[in-house]
XYZ file of C-alpha atoms in Angstrom:
197
model
C -175.063 90.835 -114.680
C -176.985 90.543 -117.934
C -176.220 88.724 -121.179
C -178.156 89.639 -124.340
C -179.353 86.830 -126.597
C -181.947 88.775 -128.536
C -182.724 86.482 -131.447
C -186.293 85.303 -131.923
C -187.501 81.736 -131.452
C -184.741 80.375 -129.218
C -186.115 76.879 -128.782
C -185.574 74.338 -126.038
C -183.351 72.221 -128.279
C -181.008 75.201 -128.705
C -181.090 75.803 -124.949
C -180.481 72.128 -124.122
C -179.713 69.856 -127.094
C -181.168 66.365 -126.728
C -177.747 64.691 -126.913
C -176.806 66.594 -123.733
C -179.557 64.939 -121.703
C -177.535 61.947 -120.590
C -178.855 61.748 -117.060
C -182.196 61.891 -115.307
C -181.092 64.131 -112.443
C -181.140 67.915 -112.470
C -177.438 68.195 -111.700
C -174.617 68.219 -114.231
C -176.695 69.868 -116.951
C -175.132 73.356 -117.031
C -172.230 72.112 -119.128
C -174.657 71.273 -121.945
C -176.497 74.616 -121.874
C -176.521 76.113 -125.396
C -173.926 73.464 -126.312
C -174.295 73.969 -130.067
C -173.650 77.691 -129.647
C -171.264 77.747 -126.669
C -168.795 75.329 -128.204
C -167.010 75.203 -131.550
C -166.833 71.453 -130.952
C -169.575 70.347 -128.541
C -168.080 66.882 -128.038
C -164.634 68.180 -127.042
C -166.080 71.277 -125.322
C -163.952 73.765 -127.283
C -165.482 77.159 -126.349
C -166.835 79.449 -129.032
C -165.349 82.871 -128.176
C -168.142 84.605 -130.118
C -170.977 83.250 -127.952
C -172.171 85.812 -125.406
C -171.981 83.561 -122.334
C -168.335 82.800 -123.160
C -167.309 86.469 -123.104
C -165.103 87.043 -120.028
C -167.012 90.195 -119.095
C -170.252 88.138 -118.938
C -168.902 85.521 -116.525
C -171.465 84.994 -113.816
C -174.382 86.433 -115.796
C -177.651 85.718 -113.992
C -180.013 87.643 -116.286
C -180.616 86.611 -119.884
C -182.105 89.195 -122.241
C -184.068 87.253 -124.844
C -186.027 87.831 -128.024
C -189.599 86.988 -128.991
C -191.011 83.485 -128.451
C -188.244 82.451 -126.060
C -188.320 78.783 -125.057
C -190.434 77.602 -127.988
C -190.303 74.022 -129.221
C -190.720 71.002 -127.001
C -191.743 70.988 -123.350
C -188.185 69.991 -122.372
C -187.837 70.863 -118.686
C -184.153 69.972 -118.954
C -183.699 73.363 -120.660
C -184.894 75.183 -117.537
C -182.879 72.923 -115.238
C -179.718 73.689 -117.239
C -180.381 77.451 -117.141
C -180.919 77.367 -113.370
C -177.832 75.245 -112.718
C -175.764 77.585 -114.917
C -176.861 80.469 -112.694
C -179.554 82.160 -114.781
C -182.186 83.500 -112.378
C -184.125 85.812 -114.719
C -185.008 85.776 -118.409
C -186.422 89.000 -119.817
C -188.174 88.489 -123.158
C -191.188 89.912 -125.023
C -192.996 86.579 -124.675
C -192.404 82.945 -123.833
C -193.701 79.593 -124.920
C -196.406 78.931 -122.267
C -195.029 75.520 -121.228
C -191.490 76.883 -120.969
C -192.808 79.789 -118.896
C -194.591 77.406 -116.499
C -191.443 75.271 -116.228
C -189.452 78.395 -115.364
C -191.809 79.338 -112.540
C -191.950 75.745 -111.256
C -188.156 75.799 -110.960
C -187.770 79.275 -109.441
C -186.603 81.045 -112.607
C -188.327 84.390 -113.290
C -189.717 84.744 -116.851
C -190.206 88.518 -117.060
C -192.090 89.892 -120.062
C -191.158 93.331 -121.418
C -191.407 95.029 -124.815
C -188.568 94.210 -127.219
C -187.697 97.905 -127.518
C -187.112 98.070 -123.740
C -185.074 94.866 -123.804
C -182.900 96.257 -126.614
C -182.365 99.430 -124.581
C -181.358 97.349 -121.525
C -178.961 95.322 -123.686
C -177.372 98.475 -125.126
C -176.958 99.936 -121.636
C -175.457 96.693 -120.326
C -173.119 96.411 -123.343
C -171.523 99.774 -122.572
C -169.942 98.310 -119.430
C -171.210 94.785 -118.560
C -169.332 94.666 -115.248
C -170.617 98.014 -113.986
C -174.009 98.305 -115.661
C -175.781 95.690 -113.604
C -179.483 94.916 -113.872
C -181.767 93.688 -111.107
C -185.286 92.317 -111.409
C -187.522 93.572 -108.619
C -190.412 91.104 -108.432
C -192.203 93.142 -105.766
C -192.238 96.320 -107.893
C -192.396 94.471 -111.253
C -189.470 96.526 -112.551
C -186.039 95.949 -114.007
C -183.707 98.249 -112.111
C -180.267 99.518 -112.949
C -180.631 101.372 -116.229
C -181.226 105.124 -116.363
C -184.985 104.440 -116.269
C -186.876 101.651 -114.534
C -188.354 99.203 -117.014
C -191.651 97.571 -116.028
C -192.197 93.901 -116.726
C -195.207 91.606 -116.596
C -195.843 88.195 -115.092
C -199.139 86.469 -114.297
C -200.263 87.267 -110.715
C -200.359 83.594 -109.699
C -196.861 83.012 -111.056
C -195.580 86.136 -109.309
C -197.109 85.021 -105.988
C -195.635 81.557 -106.420
C -192.118 82.938 -107.039
C -192.349 85.440 -104.179
C -193.389 82.682 -101.769
C -191.037 80.019 -103.149
C -193.869 77.561 -103.766
C -193.461 74.419 -105.849
C -196.298 72.155 -107.034
C -196.346 70.157 -103.794
C -196.397 73.284 -101.634
C -199.304 74.637 -103.696
C -201.215 71.396 -103.144
C -200.406 71.457 -99.421
C -202.094 74.860 -99.179
C -205.385 73.217 -100.238
C -205.324 70.155 -97.976
C -208.386 71.280 -96.001
C -210.412 71.801 -99.198
C -209.257 68.438 -100.576
C -210.193 66.665 -97.336
C -213.631 68.354 -97.327
C -214.245 67.349 -100.952
C -213.266 63.730 -100.245
C -215.476 63.545 -97.139
C -218.451 64.919 -99.073
C -217.864 62.605 -102.011
C -217.439 59.499 -99.851
C -220.567 60.391 -97.874
C -222.575 60.630 -101.110
C -220.879 57.631 -102.783
C -219.546 55.309 -100.077
C -218.776 52.571 -102.601
C -216.000 54.775 -104.078
C -213.797 54.450 -100.980
C -211.108 51.828 -101.560
C -209.831 51.380 -97.997
């Protein structure tokens, strides 16, 4: 299910306010997601009935429809962790802050880029019946499915490959172990004084 949040320049402090980062683990962060918008009183957690993720028909939304420059601001990875823990698997926006986009991919969240006009059309279609008008992001076909027409989206090829294969930074490094070992052997042969062991 999709939830539209189409305003421009949604920054990482709006996604995850700094006062909500009370722990160093990735768990327990979903409660603070969009805290200044989701709650009338963030300290007492009084829900704001006007905020899209609090609408009963959007319960369980896993796709967020965003506006331009989504995830701008600081490089706060907590924002992505909170989105993932809340259940957001895909964000469709015209563009993303590059660091936020990399953090999304590193944490298995798909940052799909599509024109704002297409995103508005998807939001309008979803709004007609949020429970029935479900959207799906097909990473193999690079399309958003579910509306009357398929909407193409873009993602960098390396990021797409990484998401399709479920690779994190360590797994990416592990794929290059042979090249790393060869480089070290060559370097140590040419400069034996560099070896510390």
